[in-house]
mmCIF file of C-alpha atoms in Angstrom:
data_model
loop_
_atom_site.group_PDB
_atom_site.id
_atom_site.type_symbol
_atom_site.label_atom_id
_atom_site.label_comp_id
_atom_site.label_asym_id
_atom_site.label_seq_id
_atom_site.Cartn_x
_atom_site.Cartn_y
_atom_site.Cartn_z
ATOM 1 C CA CYS P 229 2.183 -27.183 -1.017
ATOM 2 C CA GLY P 230 -0.184 -24.045 -2.893
ATOM 3 C CA GLY P 231 -2.018 -26.445 -4.288
ATOM 4 C CA ASP P 232 -6.209 -24.702 -4.240
ATOM 5 C CA ASP P 233 -8.274 -27.043 -6.586
ATOM 6 C CA TYR P 234 -8.190 -30.195 -7.593
ATOM 7 C CA ILE P 235 -9.942 -31.797 -11.115
ATOM 8 C CA PRO P 236 -11.159 -35.902 -10.640
ATOM 9 C CA LYS P 237 -10.515 -37.656 -13.585
ATOM 10 C CA PRO P 238 -11.860 -38.576 -16.533
ATOM 11 C CA VAL P 239 -10.985 -34.777 -17.011
ATOM 12 C CA VAL P 240 -14.048 -32.640 -18.447
ATOM 13 C CA ALA P 241 -12.325 -30.074 -21.315
ATOM 14 C CA VAL P 242 -14.929 -27.044 -20.653
ATOM 15 C CA GLU P 243 -14.622 -27.707 -16.581
ATOM 16 C CA LEU P 244 -10.996 -27.355 -17.033
ATOM 17 C CA ARG P 245 -10.900 -23.928 -19.213
ATOM 18 C CA ALA P 246 -13.909 -22.644 -16.327
ATOM 19 C CA ARG P 247 -11.665 -23.851 -13.723
ATOM 20 C CA ILE P 248 -8.017 -22.477 -15.457
ATOM 21 C CA ARG P 249 -10.673 -18.916 -16.592
ATOM 22 C CA ALA P 250 -11.343 -18.597 -13.046
ATOM 23 C CA ARG P 251 -7.965 -18.916 -10.853
ATOM 24 C CA LEU P 252 -6.376 -16.491 -13.957
ATOM 25 C CA GLU P 253 -8.988 -13.958 -12.958
ATOM 26 C CA ARG P 254 -8.949 -14.672 -8.984
ATOM 27 C CA SER P 255 -4.656 -13.614 -10.053
ATOM 28 C CA ARG P 256 -5.533 -11.056 -11.136
ATOM 29 C CA LEU P 257 -7.952 -9.672 -8.994
ATOM 30 C CA LEU P 258 -5.240 -10.216 -6.111
ATOM 31 C CA ARG P 259 -1.998 -8.402 -8.131
ATOM 32 C CA GLU P 260 -4.543 -5.275 -8.411
ATOM 33 C CA ARG P 261 -6.372 -5.411 -5.132
ATOM 34 C CA GLY P 262 -1.758 -5.181 -4.254
ATOM 35 C CA ASP P 263 -1.031 -3.031 -6.428
ATOM 36 C CA ARG P 264 -3.594 -0.014 -5.523
ATOM 37 C CA ASP P 265 -4.381 1.908 -2.798
ATOM 38 C CA ALA P 266 -7.564 1.152 -0.315
ATOM 39 C CA LEU P 267 -8.633 4.144 -0.212
ATOM 40 C CA THR P 268 -8.006 6.457 -2.482
ATOM 41 C CA GLY P 269 -8.462 3.330 -5.396
ATOM 42 C CA LEU P 270 -5.153 4.944 -7.240
ATOM 43 C CA TYR P 271 -1.255 2.651 -7.647
ATOM 44 C CA LEU P 272 0.544 2.607 -4.765
ATOM 45 C CA ARG P 273 3.363 3.447 -4.461
ATOM 46 C CA ARG P 274 6.031 1.046 -5.604
ATOM 47 C CA ARG P 275 3.601 -0.144 -8.304
ATOM 48 C CA PHE P 276 3.531 3.602 -9.474
ATOM 49 C CA SER P 277 7.531 3.956 -9.665
ATOM 50 C CA GLU P 278 7.253 0.011 -11.175
ATOM 51 C CA SER P 279 4.609 1.899 -14.143
ATOM 52 C CA LEU P 280 6.975 5.340 -13.977
ATOM 53 C CA GLY P 281 10.311 2.765 -14.399
ATOM 54 C CA SER P 282 7.920 2.031 -17.695
ATOM 55 C CA CYS P 283 6.633 5.334 -19.006
ATOM 56 C CA LEU P 284 9.994 6.673 -18.914
ATOM 57 C CA SER P 285 12.232 3.763 -21.013
ATOM 58 C CA HIS P 286 9.058 4.400 -23.632
ATOM 59 C CA CYS P 287 9.881 8.216 -23.659
ATOM 60 C CA ARG P 288 13.693 7.463 -23.944
ATOM 61 C CA ARG P 289 13.189 5.434 -27.169
ATOM 62 C CA SER P 290 10.656 7.425 -28.624
ATOM 63 C CA GLY P 291 12.202 11.396 -27.951
ATOM 64 C CA GLU P 292 8.851 12.326 -26.063
ATOM 65 C CA GLN P 293 8.514 14.078 -23.188
ATOM 66 C CA LEU P 294 7.090 13.622 -20.303
ATOM 67 C CA ALA P 295 6.036 15.754 -16.857
ATOM 68 C CA LEU P 296 6.358 14.715 -13.833
ATOM 69 C CA VAL P 297 3.796 15.942 -11.258
ATOM 70 C CA LEU P 298 3.685 16.105 -6.950
ATOM 71 C CA LEU P 299 0.718 17.302 -5.003
ATOM 72 C CA ASP P 300 -0.001 17.464 -1.352
ATOM 73 C CA LEU P 301 -3.231 18.459 0.318
ATOM 74 C CA ASP P 302 -2.777 21.736 2.023
ATOM 75 C CA ARG P 303 -2.685 21.755 5.951
ATOM 76 C CA PHE P 304 -4.253 18.416 5.490
ATOM 77 C CA LYS P 305 -2.816 17.881 9.340
ATOM 78 C CA SER P 306 -4.813 20.577 10.315
ATOM 79 C CA ILE P 307 -8.267 18.533 8.439
ATOM 80 C CA ASN P 308 -7.240 15.812 10.697
ATOM 81 C CA ASP P 309 -7.002 18.102 14.441
ATOM 82 C CA THR P 310 -10.443 20.267 13.556
ATOM 83 C CA TYR P 311 -12.872 17.398 11.988
ATOM 84 C CA GLY P 312 -11.050 14.049 13.285
ATOM 85 C CA HIS P 313 -9.216 10.982 10.806
ATOM 86 C CA LEU P 314 -12.113 9.435 9.249
ATOM 87 C CA MET P 315 -13.175 12.795 7.227
ATOM 88 C CA GLY P 316 -9.061 13.362 6.694
ATOM 89 C CA ASP P 317 -10.052 9.240 5.212
ATOM 90 C CA ARG P 318 -12.299 11.098 3.217
ATOM 91 C CA VAL P 319 -10.670 14.027 1.874
ATOM 92 C CA LEU P 320 -7.893 11.301 0.347
ATOM 93 C CA ALA P 321 -10.519 9.277 -0.914
ATOM 94 C CA ALA P 322 -11.806 12.128 -2.918
ATOM 95 C CA LEU P 323 -8.944 12.874 -4.109
ATOM 96 C CA GLY P 324 -8.071 10.473 -4.839
ATOM 97 C CA ARG P 325 -11.448 9.240 -7.544
ATOM 98 C CA LEU P 326 -11.066 12.754 -9.019
ATOM 99 C CA LEU P 327 -7.994 12.173 -10.277
ATOM 100 C CA GLY P 328 -9.005 8.743 -10.547
ATOM 101 C CA ARG P 329 -11.765 9.838 -13.549
ATOM 102 C CA ARG P 330 -9.191 12.745 -14.678
ATOM 103 C CA PHE P 331 -6.951 13.071 -17.619
ATOM 104 C CA ARG P 332 -6.033 9.700 -20.662
ATOM 105 C CA GLY P 333 -5.617 6.443 -20.356
ATOM 106 C CA GLU P 334 -2.660 5.982 -20.438
ATOM 107 C CA ASP P 335 -1.820 8.857 -17.563
ATOM 108 C CA LEU P 336 -0.310 7.511 -14.261
ATOM 109 C CA ARG P 337 -1.897 8.178 -10.579
ATOM 110 C CA GLY P 338 -0.340 7.454 -7.983
ATOM 111 C CA ARG P 339 -0.599 7.730 -3.699
ATOM 112 C CA TRP P 340 3.246 8.125 -2.481
ATOM 113 C CA GLY P 341 2.550 8.808 0.353
ATOM 114 C CA GLY P 342 0.546 9.769 3.622
ATOM 115 C CA GLU P 343 -1.527 13.371 1.385
ATOM 116 C CA GLU P 344 0.822 13.209 -1.430
ATOM 117 C CA PHE P 345 -0.156 12.090 -4.696
ATOM 118 C CA MET P 346 2.396 11.567 -7.281
ATOM 119 C CA LEU P 347 0.667 11.524 -10.948
ATOM 120 C CA ALA P 348 2.750 11.284 -14.748
ATOM 121 C CA PHE P 349 1.857 12.765 -18.237
ATOM 122 C CA PRO P 350 3.594 10.985 -20.977
ATOM 123 C CA GLY P 351 4.081 13.386 -23.784
ATOM 124 C CA LEU P 352 2.915 15.919 -21.863
ATOM 125 C CA ASP P 353 5.231 19.153 -21.181
ATOM 126 C CA GLY P 354 5.240 20.935 -18.055
ATOM 127 C CA GLU P 355 3.070 24.237 -19.019
ATOM 128 C CA THR P 356 0.669 21.251 -20.561
ATOM 129 C CA ALA P 357 -0.014 19.237 -16.670
ATOM 130 C CA ARG P 358 0.179 22.338 -14.845
ATOM 131 C CA SER P 359 -2.477 24.013 -17.016
ATOM 132 C CA VAL P 360 -4.145 20.737 -16.524
ATOM 133 C CA VAL P 361 -3.949 19.781 -12.727
ATOM 134 C CA THR P 362 -5.017 22.474 -11.715
ATOM 135 C CA ARG P 363 -8.040 22.508 -13.916
ATOM 136 C CA ALA P 364 -8.440 19.493 -10.929
ATOM 137 C CA LEU P 365 -6.974 21.760 -8.434
ATOM 138 C CA GLU P 366 -10.233 23.992 -9.339
ATOM 139 C CA GLU P 367 -12.613 21.345 -9.101
ATOM 140 C CA LEU P 368 -11.704 20.416 -5.795
ATOM 141 C CA LYS P 369 -11.750 23.707 -4.307
ATOM 142 C CA LEU P 370 -15.410 23.160 -5.298
ATOM 143 C CA VAL P 371 -16.240 20.341 -3.618
ATOM 144 C CA PRO P 372 -18.006 20.442 0.010
ATOM 145 C CA PHE P 373 -16.692 18.206 3.262
ATOM 146 C CA GLU P 374 -19.364 18.329 5.229
ATOM 147 C CA HIS P 375 -19.120 17.208 8.793
ATOM 148 C CA GLU P 376 -21.418 15.702 11.153
ATOM 149 C CA ASP P 377 -21.636 18.244 13.321
ATOM 150 C CA GLY P 378 -22.527 21.061 10.752
ATOM 151 C CA ARG P 379 -19.151 22.153 10.176
ATOM 152 C CA SER P 380 -18.280 22.389 6.554
ATOM 153 C CA PHE P 381 -14.643 23.188 4.216
ATOM 154 C CA HIS P 382 -13.380 22.722 1.905
ATOM 155 C CA VAL P 383 -9.691 21.757 0.357
ATOM 156 C CA SER P 384 -7.529 22.612 -1.819
ATOM 157 C CA PHE P 385 -3.765 21.383 -2.854
ATOM 158 C CA SER P 386 -0.489 21.915 -4.332
ATOM 159 C CA GLY P 387 2.063 21.023 -6.241
ATOM 160 C CA GLY P 388 5.201 21.059 -8.205
ATOM 161 C CA VAL P 389 5.854 19.888 -11.462
ATOM 162 C CA ALA P 390 9.466 18.673 -13.702
ATOM 163 C CA VAL P 391 9.750 16.712 -17.083
ATOM 164 C CA TRP P 392 11.788 14.854 -18.327
ATOM 165 C CA PRO P 393 15.211 15.496 -19.875
ATOM 166 C CA GLN P 394 15.086 18.740 -19.143
ATOM 167 C CA ASP P 395 14.721 18.017 -15.397
ATOM 168 C CA GLY P 396 16.210 14.870 -14.923
ATOM 169 C CA ASP P 397 16.864 11.675 -16.731
ATOM 170 C CA SER P 398 16.092 9.261 -13.241
ATOM 171 C CA ALA P 399 13.218 8.848 -11.527
ATOM 172 C CA ASP P 400 14.462 9.626 -8.629
ATOM 173 C CA GLU P 401 15.835 12.950 -10.008
ATOM 174 C CA LEU P 402 12.626 13.983 -11.438
ATOM 175 C CA VAL P 403 11.052 13.401 -8.034
ATOM 176 C CA ARG P 404 13.423 15.446 -6.242
ATOM 177 C CA CYS P 405 12.254 18.408 -8.449
ATOM 178 C CA ALA P 406 9.255 18.172 -8.503
ATOM 179 C CA ASP P 407 9.548 18.191 -4.804
ATOM 180 C CA GLN P 408 11.343 21.315 -5.001
ATOM 181 C CA ARG P 409 8.958 22.974 -6.679
ATOM 182 C CA LEU P 410 6.101 21.245 -4.942
ATOM 183 C CA TYR P 411 7.936 23.553 -1.744
ATOM 184 C CA GLN P 412 7.867 26.427 -4.229
ATOM 185 C CA ALA P 413 4.126 25.767 -4.345
ATOM 186 C CA LYS P 414 3.867 25.822 -0.876
ATOM 187 C CA ALA P 415 5.997 29.367 0.176
ATOM 188 C CA ALA P 416 3.941 31.084 -2.012
ATOM 189 C CA GLY P 417 0.272 30.432 -0.485
ATOM 190 C CA ARG P 418 -0.594 26.796 -1.424
ATOM 191 C CA SER P 419 -3.493 26.132 -3.422
ATOM 192 C CA ARG P 420 -1.341 26.641 -6.969
ATOM 193 C CA VAL P 421 1.006 24.522 -9.151
ATOM 194 C CA VAL P 422 4.201 24.923 -10.045
ATOM 195 C CA CYS P 423 6.319 24.248 -13.399
ATOM 196 C CA ALA P 424 10.072 25.559 -14.361
ATOM 197 C CA SER P 425 8.192 28.500 -16.672
ATOM 198 C CA GLU P 426 7.110 30.159 -13.443
ATOM 199 C CA GLU P 427 10.748 29.776 -11.786
ATOM 200 C CA LYS P 428 12.361 32.138 -14.034
ATOM 201 C CA THR P 429 9.340 34.653 -13.451
#
């Protein structure tokens, strides 16, 4: 029926409080585990989308900009084919850790799917977001990945930046815009982050 504990009478207040605290903590951990990708530790797509909706609502009220960045690991299929899927998982986990420890506390980080990641920066313009993500890219490019057979390699990602409200009013419009700019980054040679200012140059 949904019960997972019981307390016999007479109820001791100290014990009741301790059990309630334990249940609340367990509930929080289960909720958080369901919201995060096990491999990267970042928000899953559903949880990221919910948080992005809240961020957009805040930005509409405050008039702040919001930069959305879609990232894609470069030539990830080749990594899996050459070094195996376990090594591919190590690359994904490393990027997840890097994104998780970079940026501000209020910034959102999520695994969008496969080798794609999404970031949201409330209050930042496109050029500033491009700059901070490019610094993370340069850091990732320095990380050596060692295969068990002695081979080593480095990885990079490409990214596209969209900004609310210039590039769209809804989350879907921003994602589409960021996706278009991601493809521009790939077409321009990969290992770069493209924003609106670069489109015009």
